[in-house]
Short mmCIF file of C-alpha atoms in Angstrom, two decimals:
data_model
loop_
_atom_site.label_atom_id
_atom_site.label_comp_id
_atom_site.label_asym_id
_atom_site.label_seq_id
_atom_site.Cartn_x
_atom_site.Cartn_y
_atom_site.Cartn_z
CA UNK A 1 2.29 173.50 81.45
CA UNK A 2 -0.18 176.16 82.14
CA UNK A 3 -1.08 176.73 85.84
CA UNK A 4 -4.86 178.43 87.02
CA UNK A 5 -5.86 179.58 90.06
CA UNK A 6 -9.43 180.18 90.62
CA UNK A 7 -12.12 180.12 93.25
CA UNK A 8 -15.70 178.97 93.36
CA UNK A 9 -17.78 179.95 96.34
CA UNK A 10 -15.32 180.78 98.89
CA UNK A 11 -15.08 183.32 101.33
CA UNK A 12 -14.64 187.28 100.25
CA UNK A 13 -10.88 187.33 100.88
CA UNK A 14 -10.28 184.46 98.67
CA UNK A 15 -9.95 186.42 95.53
CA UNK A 16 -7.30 188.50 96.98
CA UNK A 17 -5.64 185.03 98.14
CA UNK A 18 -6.15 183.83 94.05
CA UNK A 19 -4.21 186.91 93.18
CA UNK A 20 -1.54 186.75 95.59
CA UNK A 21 -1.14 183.04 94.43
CA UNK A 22 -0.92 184.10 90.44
CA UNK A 23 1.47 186.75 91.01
CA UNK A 24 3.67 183.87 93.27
CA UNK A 25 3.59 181.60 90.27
CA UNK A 26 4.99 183.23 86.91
CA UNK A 27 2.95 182.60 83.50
CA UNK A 28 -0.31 181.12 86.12
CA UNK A 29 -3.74 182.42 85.30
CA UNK A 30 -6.72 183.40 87.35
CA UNK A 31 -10.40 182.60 86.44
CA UNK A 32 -12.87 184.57 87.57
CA UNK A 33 -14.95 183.69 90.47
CA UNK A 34 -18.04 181.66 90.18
CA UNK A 35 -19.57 178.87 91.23
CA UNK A 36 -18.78 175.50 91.94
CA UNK A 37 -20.42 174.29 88.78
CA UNK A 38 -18.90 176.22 86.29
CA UNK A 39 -15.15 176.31 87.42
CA UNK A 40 -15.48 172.21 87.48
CA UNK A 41 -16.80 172.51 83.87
CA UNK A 42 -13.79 175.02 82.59
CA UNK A 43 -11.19 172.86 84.40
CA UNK A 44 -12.76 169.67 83.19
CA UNK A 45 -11.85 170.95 79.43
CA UNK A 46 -8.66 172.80 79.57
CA UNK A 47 -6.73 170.87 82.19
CA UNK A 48 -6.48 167.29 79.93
CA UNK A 49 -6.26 169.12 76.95
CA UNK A 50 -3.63 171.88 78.06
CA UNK A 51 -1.90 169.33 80.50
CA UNK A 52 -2.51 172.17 82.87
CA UNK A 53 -2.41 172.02 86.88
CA UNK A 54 -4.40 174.10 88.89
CA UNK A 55 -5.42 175.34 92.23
CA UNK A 56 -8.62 175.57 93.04
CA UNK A 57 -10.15 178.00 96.86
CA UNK A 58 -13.30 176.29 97.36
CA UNK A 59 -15.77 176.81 100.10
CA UNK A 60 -16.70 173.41 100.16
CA UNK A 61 -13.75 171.39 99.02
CA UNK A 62 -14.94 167.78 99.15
CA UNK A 63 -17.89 168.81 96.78
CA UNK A 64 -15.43 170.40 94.34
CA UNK A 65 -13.18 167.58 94.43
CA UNK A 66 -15.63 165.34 93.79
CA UNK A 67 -17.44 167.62 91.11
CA UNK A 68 -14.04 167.32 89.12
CA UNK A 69 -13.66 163.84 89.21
CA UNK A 70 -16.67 163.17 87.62
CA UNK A 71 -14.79 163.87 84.38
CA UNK A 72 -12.26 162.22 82.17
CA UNK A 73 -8.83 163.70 82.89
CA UNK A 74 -9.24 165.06 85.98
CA UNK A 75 -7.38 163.91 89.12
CA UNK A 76 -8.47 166.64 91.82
CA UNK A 77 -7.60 166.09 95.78
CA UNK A 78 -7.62 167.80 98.84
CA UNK A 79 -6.96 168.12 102.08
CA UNK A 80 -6.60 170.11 105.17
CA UNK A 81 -2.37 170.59 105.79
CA UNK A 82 0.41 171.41 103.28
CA UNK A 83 2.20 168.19 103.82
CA UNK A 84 -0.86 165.67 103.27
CA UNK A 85 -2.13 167.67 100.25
CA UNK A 86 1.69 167.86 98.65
CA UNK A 87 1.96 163.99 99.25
CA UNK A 88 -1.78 163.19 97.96
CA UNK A 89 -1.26 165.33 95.00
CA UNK A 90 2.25 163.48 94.07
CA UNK A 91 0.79 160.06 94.48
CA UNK A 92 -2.29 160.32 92.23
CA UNK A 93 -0.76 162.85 89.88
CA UNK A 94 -3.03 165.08 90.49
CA UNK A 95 -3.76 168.35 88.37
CA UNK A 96 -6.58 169.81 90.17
CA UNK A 97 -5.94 170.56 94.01
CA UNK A 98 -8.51 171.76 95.78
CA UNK A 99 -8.77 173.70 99.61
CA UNK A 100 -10.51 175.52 102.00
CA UNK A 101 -8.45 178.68 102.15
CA UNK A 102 -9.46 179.11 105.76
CA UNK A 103 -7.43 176.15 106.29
CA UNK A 104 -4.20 177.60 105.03
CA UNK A 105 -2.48 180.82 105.72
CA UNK A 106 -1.20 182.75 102.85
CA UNK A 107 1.84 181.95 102.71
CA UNK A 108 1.44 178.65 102.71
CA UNK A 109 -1.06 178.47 100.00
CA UNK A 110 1.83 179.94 98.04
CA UNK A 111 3.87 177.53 98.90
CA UNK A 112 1.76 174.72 97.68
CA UNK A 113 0.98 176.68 94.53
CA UNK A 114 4.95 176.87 93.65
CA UNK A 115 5.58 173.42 94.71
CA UNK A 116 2.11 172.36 92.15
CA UNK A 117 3.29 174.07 88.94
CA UNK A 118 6.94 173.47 89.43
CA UNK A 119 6.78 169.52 90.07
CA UNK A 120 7.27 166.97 87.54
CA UNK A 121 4.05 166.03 86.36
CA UNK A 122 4.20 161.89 86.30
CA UNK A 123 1.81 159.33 85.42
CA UNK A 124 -1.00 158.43 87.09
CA UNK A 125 -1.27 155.51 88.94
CA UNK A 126 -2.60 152.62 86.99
CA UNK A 127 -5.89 152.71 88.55
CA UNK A 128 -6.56 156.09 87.71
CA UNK A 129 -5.55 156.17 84.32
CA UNK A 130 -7.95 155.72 81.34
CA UNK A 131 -9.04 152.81 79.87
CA UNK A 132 -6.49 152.00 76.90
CA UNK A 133 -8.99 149.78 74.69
CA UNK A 134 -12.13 147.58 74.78
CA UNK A 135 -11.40 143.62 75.65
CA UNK A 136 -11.44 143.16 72.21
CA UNK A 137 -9.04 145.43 70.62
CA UNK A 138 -11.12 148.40 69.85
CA UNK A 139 -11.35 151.82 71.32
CA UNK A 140 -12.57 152.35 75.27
CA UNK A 141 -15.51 151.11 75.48
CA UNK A 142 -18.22 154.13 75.76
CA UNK A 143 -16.97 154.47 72.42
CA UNK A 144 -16.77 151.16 70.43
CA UNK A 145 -19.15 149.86 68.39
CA UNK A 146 -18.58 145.92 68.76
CA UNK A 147 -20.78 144.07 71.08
CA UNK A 148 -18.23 142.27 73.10
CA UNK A 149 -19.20 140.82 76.70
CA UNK A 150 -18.05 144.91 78.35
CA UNK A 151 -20.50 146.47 76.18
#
């Protein structure tokens, strides 16, 4: 599975933390830095579709995390030690972690970035994973046309 690194408005030495990070993890890429917006919107498209992980330097993580979430596929967390981001990202299945990367020294952001695109990726809990099919037997329901009691 693909692995990106990318940042979206951090602080100035976070792009040479992104590239310290993609040369740690072999075959990663980097996106370049933007805003919050936009590296939501990439992520939001390649990371269902690619079954992609990535790590994300934000300067304000909860925003970004909750940015990415917005959209179908995405299971983004965060947090502010390597432990309670490792275990929050195993139990939802997460494939968008997201940090402050004054929180973490450089080293250890390495360490979570190895330990992200080297892990088994697992399911996601049931309550996070998509709706399989309307009540009555057809597709999800933003996209069926019957007019059961859900729609």
């Amino acid at each position: 599975f693909p692995f990106v690194v990318a940042s979206a408005e951090a602080w100035a030495d976070a792009q040479a933390r992104a590239a310290a990070i993609s040369r740690a993890v072999p075959l990663s890429r980097r996106l370049p830095a933007t805003g919050l917006a936009d590296v939501a919107a990439t992520l939001a498209l390649d990371l269902p579709r690619d079954g992609g992980r990535a790590l994300v330097l934000a300067g304000r993580p909860h925003a970004a995390v909750a940015l990415a979430n917005r959209s179908p596929g995405s299971r983004a967390v965060t947090a502010r030690d390597t432990a309670t981001l490792l275990a929050a990202a195993a139990e939802c299945a997460a494939n968008l972690v997201v940090v402050a990367p004054r929180d973490f020294s450089a080293v250890a952001l390495e360490r979570v970035a190895v330990a992200l695109a080297t892990r088994p990726a697992g399911a996601p809990p049931a309550e996070l994973a998509p709706p399989a099919a309307c009540p009555c037997g057809g597709p999800a329901p933003a996209s069926c046309a019957c007019t059961c009691p859900p729609h």
